[in-house]
PDB file of C-alpha atoms in Angstrom:
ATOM      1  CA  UNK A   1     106.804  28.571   4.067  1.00 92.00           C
ATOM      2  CA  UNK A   2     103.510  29.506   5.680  1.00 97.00           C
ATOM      3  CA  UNK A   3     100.628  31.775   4.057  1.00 98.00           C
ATOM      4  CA  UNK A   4      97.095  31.829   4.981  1.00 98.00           C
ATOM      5  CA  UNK A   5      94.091  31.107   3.394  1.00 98.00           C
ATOM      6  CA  UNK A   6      90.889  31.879   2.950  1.00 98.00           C
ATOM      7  CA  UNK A   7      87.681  30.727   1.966  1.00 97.00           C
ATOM      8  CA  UNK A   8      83.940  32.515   1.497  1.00 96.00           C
ATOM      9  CA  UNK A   9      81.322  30.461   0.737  1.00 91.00           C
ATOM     10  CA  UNK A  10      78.224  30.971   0.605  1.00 88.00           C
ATOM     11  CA  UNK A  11      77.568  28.710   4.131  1.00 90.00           C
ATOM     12  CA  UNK A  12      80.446  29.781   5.485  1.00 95.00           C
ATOM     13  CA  UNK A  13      83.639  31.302   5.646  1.00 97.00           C
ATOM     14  CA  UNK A  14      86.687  29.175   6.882  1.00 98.00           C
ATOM     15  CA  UNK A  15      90.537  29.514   6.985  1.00 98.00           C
ATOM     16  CA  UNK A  16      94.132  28.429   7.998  1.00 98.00           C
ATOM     17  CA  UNK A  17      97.873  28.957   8.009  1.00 98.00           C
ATOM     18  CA  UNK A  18      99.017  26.812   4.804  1.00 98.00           C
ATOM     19  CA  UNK A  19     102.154  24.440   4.618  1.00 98.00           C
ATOM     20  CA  UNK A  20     103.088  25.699   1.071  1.00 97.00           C
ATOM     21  CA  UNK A  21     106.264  22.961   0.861  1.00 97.00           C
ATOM     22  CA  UNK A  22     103.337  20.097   1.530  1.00 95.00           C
ATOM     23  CA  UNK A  23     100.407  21.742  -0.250  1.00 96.00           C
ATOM     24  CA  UNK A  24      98.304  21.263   3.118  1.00 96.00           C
ATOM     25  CA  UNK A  25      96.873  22.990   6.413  1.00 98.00           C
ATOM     26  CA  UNK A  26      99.420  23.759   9.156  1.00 98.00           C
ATOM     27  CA  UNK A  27      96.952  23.824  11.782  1.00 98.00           C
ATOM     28  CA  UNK A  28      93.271  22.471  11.595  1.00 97.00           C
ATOM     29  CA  UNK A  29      91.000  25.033   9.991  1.00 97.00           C
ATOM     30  CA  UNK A  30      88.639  27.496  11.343  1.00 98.00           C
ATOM     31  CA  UNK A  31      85.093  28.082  10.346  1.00 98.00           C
ATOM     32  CA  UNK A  32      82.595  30.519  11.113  1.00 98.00           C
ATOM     33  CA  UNK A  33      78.984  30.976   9.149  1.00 98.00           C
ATOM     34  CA  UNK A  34      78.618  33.428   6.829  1.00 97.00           C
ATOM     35  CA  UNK A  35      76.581  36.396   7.443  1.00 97.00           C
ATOM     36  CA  UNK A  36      72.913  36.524   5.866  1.00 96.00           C
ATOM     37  CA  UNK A  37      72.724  38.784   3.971  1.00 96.00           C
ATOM     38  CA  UNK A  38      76.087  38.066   3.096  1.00 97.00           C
ATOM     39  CA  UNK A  39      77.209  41.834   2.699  1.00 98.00           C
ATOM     40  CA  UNK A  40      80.736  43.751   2.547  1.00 98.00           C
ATOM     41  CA  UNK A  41      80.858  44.429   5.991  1.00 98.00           C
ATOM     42  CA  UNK A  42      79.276  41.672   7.274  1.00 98.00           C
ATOM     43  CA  UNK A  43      82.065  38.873   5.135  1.00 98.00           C
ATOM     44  CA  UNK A  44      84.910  41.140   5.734  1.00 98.00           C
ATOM     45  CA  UNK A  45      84.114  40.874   9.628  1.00 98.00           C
ATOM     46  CA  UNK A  46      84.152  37.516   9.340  1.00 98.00           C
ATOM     47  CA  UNK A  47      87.022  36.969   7.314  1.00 98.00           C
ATOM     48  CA  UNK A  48      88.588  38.984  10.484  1.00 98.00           C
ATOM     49  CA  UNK A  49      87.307  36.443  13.104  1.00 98.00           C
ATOM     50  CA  UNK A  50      88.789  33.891  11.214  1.00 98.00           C
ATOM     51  CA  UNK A  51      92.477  35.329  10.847  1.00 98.00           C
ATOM     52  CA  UNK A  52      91.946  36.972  14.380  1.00 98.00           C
ATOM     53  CA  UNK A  53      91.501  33.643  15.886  1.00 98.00           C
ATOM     54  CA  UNK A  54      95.422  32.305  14.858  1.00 98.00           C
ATOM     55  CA  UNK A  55      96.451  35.854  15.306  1.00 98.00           C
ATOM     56  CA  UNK A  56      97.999  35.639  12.111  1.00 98.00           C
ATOM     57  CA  UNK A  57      99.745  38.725  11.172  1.00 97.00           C
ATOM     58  CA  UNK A  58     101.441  38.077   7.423  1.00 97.00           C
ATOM     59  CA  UNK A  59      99.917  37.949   3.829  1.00 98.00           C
ATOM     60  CA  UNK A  60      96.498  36.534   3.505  1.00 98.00           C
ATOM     61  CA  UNK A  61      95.148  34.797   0.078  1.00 98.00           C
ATOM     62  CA  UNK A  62      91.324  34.924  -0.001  1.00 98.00           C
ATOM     63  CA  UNK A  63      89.054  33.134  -2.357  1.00 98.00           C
ATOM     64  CA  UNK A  64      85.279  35.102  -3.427  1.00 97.00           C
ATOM     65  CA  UNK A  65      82.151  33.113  -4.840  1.00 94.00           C
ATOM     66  CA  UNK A  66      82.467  35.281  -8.095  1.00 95.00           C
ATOM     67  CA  UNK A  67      84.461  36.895 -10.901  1.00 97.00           C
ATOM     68  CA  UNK A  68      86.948  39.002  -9.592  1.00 97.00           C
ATOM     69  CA  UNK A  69      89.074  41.091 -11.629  1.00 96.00           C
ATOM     70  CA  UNK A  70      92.605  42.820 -11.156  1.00 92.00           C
ATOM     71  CA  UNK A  71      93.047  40.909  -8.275  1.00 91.00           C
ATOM     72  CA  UNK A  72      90.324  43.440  -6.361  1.00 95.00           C
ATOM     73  CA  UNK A  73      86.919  44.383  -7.991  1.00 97.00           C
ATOM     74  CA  UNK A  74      84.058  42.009  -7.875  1.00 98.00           C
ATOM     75  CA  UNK A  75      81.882  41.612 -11.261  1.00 97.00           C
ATOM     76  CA  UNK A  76      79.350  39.009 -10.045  1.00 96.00           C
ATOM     77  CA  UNK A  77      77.836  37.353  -6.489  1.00 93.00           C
ATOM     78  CA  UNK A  78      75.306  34.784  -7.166  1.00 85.00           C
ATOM     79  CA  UNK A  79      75.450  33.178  -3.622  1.00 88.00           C
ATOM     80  CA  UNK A  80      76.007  36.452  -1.526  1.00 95.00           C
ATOM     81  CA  UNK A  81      74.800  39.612  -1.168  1.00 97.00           C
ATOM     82  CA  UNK A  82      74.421  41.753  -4.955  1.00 97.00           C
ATOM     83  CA  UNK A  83      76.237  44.674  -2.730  1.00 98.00           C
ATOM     84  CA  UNK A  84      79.124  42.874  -3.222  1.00 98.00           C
ATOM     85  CA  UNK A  85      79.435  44.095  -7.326  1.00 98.00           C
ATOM     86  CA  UNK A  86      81.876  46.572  -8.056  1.00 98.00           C
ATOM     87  CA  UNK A  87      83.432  46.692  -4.471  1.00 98.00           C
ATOM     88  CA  UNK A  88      87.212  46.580  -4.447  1.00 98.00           C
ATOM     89  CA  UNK A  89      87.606  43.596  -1.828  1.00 98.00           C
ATOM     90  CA  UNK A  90      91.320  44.097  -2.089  1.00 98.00           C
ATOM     91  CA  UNK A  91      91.429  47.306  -0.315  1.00 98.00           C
ATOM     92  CA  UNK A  92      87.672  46.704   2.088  1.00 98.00           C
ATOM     93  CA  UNK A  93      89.293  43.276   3.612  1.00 98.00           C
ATOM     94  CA  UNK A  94      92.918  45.074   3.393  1.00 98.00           C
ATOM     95  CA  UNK A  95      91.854  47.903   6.154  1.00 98.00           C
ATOM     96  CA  UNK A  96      89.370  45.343   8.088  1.00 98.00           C
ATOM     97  CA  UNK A  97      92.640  43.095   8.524  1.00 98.00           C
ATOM     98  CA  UNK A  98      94.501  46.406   9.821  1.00 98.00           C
ATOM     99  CA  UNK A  99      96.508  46.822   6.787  1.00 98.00           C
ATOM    100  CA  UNK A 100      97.658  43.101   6.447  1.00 98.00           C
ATOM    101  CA  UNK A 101      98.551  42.046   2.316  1.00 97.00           C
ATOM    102  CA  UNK A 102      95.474  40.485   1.284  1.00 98.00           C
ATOM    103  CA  UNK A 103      95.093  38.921  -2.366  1.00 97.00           C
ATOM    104  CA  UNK A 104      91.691  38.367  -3.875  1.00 98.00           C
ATOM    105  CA  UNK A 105      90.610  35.178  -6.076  1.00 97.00           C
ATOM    106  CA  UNK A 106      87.616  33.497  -7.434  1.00 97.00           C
ATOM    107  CA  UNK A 107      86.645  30.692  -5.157  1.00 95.00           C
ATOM    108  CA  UNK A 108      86.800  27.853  -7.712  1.00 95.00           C
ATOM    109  CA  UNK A 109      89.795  29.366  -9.828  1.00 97.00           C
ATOM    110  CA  UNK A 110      91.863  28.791  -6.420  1.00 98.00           C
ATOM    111  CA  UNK A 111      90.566  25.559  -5.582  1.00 96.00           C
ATOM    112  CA  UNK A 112      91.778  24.583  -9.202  1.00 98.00           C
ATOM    113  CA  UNK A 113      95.290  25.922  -8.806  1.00 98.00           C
ATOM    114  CA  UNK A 114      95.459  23.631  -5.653  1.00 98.00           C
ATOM    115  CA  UNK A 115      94.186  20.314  -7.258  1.00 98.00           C
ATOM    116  CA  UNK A 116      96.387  21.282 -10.390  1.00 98.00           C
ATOM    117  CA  UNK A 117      99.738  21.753  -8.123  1.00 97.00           C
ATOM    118  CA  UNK A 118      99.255  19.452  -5.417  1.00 97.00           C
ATOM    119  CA  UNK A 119      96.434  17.125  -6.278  1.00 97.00           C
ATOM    120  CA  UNK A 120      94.774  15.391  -8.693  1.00 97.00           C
ATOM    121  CA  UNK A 121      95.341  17.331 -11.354  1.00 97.00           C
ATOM    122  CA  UNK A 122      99.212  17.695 -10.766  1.00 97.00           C
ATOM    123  CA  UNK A 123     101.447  16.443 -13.856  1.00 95.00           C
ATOM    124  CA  UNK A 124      98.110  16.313 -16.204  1.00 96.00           C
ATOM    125  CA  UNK A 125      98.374  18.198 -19.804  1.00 96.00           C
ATOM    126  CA  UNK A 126      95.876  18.984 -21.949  1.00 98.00           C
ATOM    127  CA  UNK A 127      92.324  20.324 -21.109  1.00 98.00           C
ATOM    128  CA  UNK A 128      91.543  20.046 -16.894  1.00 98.00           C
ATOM    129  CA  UNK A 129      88.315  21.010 -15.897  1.00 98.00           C
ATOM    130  CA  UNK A 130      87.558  21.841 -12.010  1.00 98.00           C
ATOM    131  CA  UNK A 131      84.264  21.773 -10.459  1.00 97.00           C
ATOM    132  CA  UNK A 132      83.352  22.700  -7.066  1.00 95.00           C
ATOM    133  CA  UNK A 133      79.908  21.723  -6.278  1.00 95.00           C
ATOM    134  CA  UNK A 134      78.728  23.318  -2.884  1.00 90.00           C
ATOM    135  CA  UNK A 135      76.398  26.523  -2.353  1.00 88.00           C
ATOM    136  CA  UNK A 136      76.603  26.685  -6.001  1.00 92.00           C
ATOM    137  CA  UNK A 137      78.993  25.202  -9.181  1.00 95.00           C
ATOM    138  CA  UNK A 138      81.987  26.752  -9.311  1.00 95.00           C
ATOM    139  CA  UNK A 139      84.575  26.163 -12.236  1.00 98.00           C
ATOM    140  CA  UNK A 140      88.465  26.275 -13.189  1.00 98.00           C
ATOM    141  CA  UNK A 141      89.281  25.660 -16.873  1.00 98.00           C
ATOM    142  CA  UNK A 142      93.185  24.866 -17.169  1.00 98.00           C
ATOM    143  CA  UNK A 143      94.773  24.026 -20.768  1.00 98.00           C
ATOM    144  CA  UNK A 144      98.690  22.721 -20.443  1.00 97.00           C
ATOM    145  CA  UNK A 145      98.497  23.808 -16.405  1.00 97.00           C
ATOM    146  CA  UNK A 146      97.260  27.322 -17.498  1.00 97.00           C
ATOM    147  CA  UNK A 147      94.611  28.660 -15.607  1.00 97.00           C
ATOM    148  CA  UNK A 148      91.843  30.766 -18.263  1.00 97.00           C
ATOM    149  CA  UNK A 149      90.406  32.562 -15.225  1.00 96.00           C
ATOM    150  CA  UNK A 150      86.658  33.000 -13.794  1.00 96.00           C
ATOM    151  CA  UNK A 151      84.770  30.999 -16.223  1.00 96.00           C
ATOM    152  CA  UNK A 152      81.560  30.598 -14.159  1.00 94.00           C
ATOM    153  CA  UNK A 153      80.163  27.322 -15.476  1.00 97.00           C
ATOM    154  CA  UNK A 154      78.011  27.040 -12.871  1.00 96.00           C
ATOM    155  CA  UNK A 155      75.811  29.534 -14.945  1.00 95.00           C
ATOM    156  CA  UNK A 156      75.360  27.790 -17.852  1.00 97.00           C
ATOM    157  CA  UNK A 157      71.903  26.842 -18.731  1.00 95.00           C
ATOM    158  CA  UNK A 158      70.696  23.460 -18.683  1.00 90.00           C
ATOM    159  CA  UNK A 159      66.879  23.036 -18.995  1.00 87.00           C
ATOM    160  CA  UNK A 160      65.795  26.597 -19.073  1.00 93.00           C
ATOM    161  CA  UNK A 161      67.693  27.240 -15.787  1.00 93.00           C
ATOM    162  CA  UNK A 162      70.728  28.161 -14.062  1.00 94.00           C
ATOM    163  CA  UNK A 163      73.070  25.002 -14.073  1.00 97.00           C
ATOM    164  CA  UNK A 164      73.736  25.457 -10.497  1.00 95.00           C
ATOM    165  CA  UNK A 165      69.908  25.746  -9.591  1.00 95.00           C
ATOM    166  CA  UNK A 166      69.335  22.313 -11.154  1.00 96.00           C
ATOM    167  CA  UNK A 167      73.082  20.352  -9.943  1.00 97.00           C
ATOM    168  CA  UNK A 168      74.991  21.929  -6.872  1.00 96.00           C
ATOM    169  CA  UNK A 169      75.170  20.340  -4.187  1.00 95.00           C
ATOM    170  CA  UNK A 170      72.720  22.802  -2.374  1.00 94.00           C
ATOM    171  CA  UNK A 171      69.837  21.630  -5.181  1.00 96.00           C
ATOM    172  CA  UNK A 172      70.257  18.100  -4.016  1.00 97.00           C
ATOM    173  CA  UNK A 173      69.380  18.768  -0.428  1.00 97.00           C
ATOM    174  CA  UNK A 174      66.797  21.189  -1.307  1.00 97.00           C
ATOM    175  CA  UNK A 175      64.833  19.023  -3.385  1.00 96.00           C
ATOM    176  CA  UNK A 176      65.668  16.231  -1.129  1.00 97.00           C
ATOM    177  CA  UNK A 177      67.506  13.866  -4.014  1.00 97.00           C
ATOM    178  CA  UNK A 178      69.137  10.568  -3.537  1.00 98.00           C
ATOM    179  CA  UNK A 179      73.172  10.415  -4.456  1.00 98.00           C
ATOM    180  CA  UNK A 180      72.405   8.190  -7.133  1.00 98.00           C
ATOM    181  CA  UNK A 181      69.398  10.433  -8.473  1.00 98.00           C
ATOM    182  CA  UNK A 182      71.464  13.624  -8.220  1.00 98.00           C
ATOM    183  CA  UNK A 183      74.501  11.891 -10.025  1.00 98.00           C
ATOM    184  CA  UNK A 184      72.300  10.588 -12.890  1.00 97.00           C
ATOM    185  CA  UNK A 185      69.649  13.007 -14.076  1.00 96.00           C
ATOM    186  CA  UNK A 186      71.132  16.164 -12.845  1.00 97.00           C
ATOM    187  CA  UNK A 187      75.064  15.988 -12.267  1.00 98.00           C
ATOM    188  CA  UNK A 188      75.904  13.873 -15.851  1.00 98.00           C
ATOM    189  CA  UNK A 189      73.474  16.087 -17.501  1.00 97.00           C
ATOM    190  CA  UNK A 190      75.221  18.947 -16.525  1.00 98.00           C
ATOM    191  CA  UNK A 191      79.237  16.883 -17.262  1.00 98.00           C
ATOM    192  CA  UNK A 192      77.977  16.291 -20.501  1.00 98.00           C
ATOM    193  CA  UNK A 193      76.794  19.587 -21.425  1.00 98.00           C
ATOM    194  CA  UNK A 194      80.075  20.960 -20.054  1.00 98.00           C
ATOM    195  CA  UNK A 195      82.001  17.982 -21.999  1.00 98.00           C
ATOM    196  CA  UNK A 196      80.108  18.732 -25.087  1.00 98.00           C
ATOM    197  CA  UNK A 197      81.387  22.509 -25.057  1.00 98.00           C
ATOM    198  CA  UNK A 198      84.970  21.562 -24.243  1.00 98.00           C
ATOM    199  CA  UNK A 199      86.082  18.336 -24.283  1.00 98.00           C
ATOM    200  CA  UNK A 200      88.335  18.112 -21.460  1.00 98.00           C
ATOM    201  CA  UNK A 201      90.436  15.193 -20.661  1.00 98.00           C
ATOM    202  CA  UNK A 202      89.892  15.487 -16.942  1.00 98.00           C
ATOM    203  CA  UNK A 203      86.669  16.320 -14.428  1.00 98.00           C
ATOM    204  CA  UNK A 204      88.114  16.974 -11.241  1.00 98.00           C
ATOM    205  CA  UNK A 205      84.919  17.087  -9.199  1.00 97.00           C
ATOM    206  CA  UNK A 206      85.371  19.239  -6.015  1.00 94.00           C
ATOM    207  CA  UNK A 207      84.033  21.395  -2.948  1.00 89.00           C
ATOM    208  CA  UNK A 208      82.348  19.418  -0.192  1.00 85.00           C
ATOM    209  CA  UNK A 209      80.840  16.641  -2.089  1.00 92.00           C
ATOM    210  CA  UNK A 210      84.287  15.502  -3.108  1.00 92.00           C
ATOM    211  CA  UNK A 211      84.482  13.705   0.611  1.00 91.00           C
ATOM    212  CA  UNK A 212      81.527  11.685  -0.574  1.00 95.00           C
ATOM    213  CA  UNK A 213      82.912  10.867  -4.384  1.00 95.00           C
ATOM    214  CA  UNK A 214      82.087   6.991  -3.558  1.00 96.00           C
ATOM    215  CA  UNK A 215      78.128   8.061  -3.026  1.00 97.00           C
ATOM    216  CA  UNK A 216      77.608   9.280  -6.519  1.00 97.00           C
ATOM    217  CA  UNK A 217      80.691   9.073  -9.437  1.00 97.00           C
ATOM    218  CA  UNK A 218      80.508   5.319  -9.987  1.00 97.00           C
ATOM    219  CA  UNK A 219      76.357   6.645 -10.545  1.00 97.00           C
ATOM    220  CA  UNK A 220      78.000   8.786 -14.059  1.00 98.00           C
ATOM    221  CA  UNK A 221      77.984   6.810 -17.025  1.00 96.00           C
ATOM    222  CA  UNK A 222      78.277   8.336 -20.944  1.00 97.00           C
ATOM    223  CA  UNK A 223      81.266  10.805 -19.980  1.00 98.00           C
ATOM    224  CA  UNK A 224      83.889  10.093 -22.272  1.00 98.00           C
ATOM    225  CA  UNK A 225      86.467  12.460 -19.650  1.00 98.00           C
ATOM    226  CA  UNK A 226      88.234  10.780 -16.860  1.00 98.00           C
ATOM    227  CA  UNK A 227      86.218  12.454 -13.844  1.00 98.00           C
ATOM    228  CA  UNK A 228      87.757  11.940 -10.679  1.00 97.00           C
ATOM    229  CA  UNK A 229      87.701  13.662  -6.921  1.00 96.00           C
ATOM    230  CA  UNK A 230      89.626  16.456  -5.817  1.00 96.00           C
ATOM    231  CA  UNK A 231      92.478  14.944  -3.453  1.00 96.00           C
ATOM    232  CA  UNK A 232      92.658  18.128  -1.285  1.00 95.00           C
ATOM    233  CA  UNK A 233      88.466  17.627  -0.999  1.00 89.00           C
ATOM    234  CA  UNK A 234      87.159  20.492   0.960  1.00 86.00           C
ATOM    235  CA  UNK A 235      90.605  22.639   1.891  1.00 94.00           C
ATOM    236  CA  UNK A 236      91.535  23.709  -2.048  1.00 95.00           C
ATOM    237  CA  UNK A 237      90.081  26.779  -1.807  1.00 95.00           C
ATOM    238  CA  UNK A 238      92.200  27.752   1.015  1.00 97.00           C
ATOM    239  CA  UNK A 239      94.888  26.010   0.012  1.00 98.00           C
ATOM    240  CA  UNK A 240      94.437  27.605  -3.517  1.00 98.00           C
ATOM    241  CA  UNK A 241      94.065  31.214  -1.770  1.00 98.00           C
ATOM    242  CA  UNK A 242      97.226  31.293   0.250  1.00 98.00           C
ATOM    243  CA  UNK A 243      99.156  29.691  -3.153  1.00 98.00           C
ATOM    244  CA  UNK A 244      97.572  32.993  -5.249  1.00 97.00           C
ATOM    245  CA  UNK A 245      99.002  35.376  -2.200  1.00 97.00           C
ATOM    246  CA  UNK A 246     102.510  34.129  -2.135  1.00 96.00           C
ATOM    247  CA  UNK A 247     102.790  34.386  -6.090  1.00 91.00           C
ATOM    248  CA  UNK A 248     101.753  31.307  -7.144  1.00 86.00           C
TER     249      UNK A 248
END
């Protein structure tokens, strides 16, 4: 069974048809950037470029860089445009994609369902903690394989600031950090913070970083968690999305 999948980030916006049997793409994914500023219109046309371009014509599952509630509304939008709160996404990207089923999903809460079902979190019990580290930090808290939806860890603080302004992946290249910098004084500051609130069992550490695990986990000492990479790195979110639109 095939369902596509979407992802919005705050760099871009990519998307495929997804293998749901296997858990992976069907065909290789297409990208395009996303709009600055990243408003309604300007996402929702290129959420449309990227379904356009397989001609795909069935349910779509697409993941948002914020809470979203009832499956439509957004309640927060760090990393795009602050039009974005309130907005029923449901119904905006429904009409853009000519009618087409769309379901609506935090970005990080789908990436989690992924890792949980097909990757490294499959078979795990207990407290699982997903973290996508990109744009910004994006979370998935599961306890026994239950998801407790749009937890936003990424906004903790952690010295006076927004976590995510301090240890996302964006931070490192802004302020021009080493891996091994990054890992220690920002990204196992912010684990152990995290750990300290809710003992987890599990790290799964995701979003595009998770490609480049070997540059900066065996850098995290003190976390008493298992913290390992996501297995489906990069493609969760999409994978995650198209999971949420089937049922999943």
């Amino acid at each position: 069974m095939q369902i596509f999948g979407v992802d919005i980030g705050g760099s871009g916006i990519k998307g495929a048809p997804v293998d749901l049997d296997k858990g992976d793409l069907a065909q290789e994914r297409h990208k395009v950037l996303t709009p600055q500023p990243a408003t309604p219109d300007g996402v929702a046309d290129g959420v449309k470029q990227v379904v356009d371009h397989f001609g795909w014509t069935g349910p779509v599952g697409v993941t948002f860089p914020g809470v979203v509630t009832d499956g439509a509304t957004i309640r927060t939008a760090a990393n795009v445009d602050d039009s974005w709160i309130d907005t029923d996404a449901r119904l905006l990207l429904g009409e853009r994609l000519g009618g087409l089923p769309v379901t609506v999903v935090n970005d990080a809460d789908a990436a989690g369902v992924a890792e949980m079902h097909f990757g490294a979190g499959r078979d795990r019990r207990g407290t699982v903690i997903v973290l996508t580290f990109g744009t910004g930090i994006g979370s998935a808290v599961f306890v026994d394989g239950v998801l407790v939806p749009n937890t936003e860890l990424g906004h903790l603080e952690l010295d006076g600031h927004d976590a995510e302004k301090r240890a996302s992946s964006k931070a490192r290249e802004d302020h021009d950090m080493t891996w091994e910098h990054w890992a220690v004084h920002r990204v196992r500051e912010y684990l152990a913070h995290v750990e300290m609130l809710f003992s987890p069992e599990l790290f799964i550490i995701g979003g595009g970083v998770s490609r480049k695990s070997q540059k900066f986990l065996p850098h995290i000492e003190g976390i008493k968690a298992e913290i390992v990479p996501a297995q489906l790195q990069n493609n969760a979110g999409i994978v995650g999305a198209a999971m949420r639109a089937a049922g999943h």
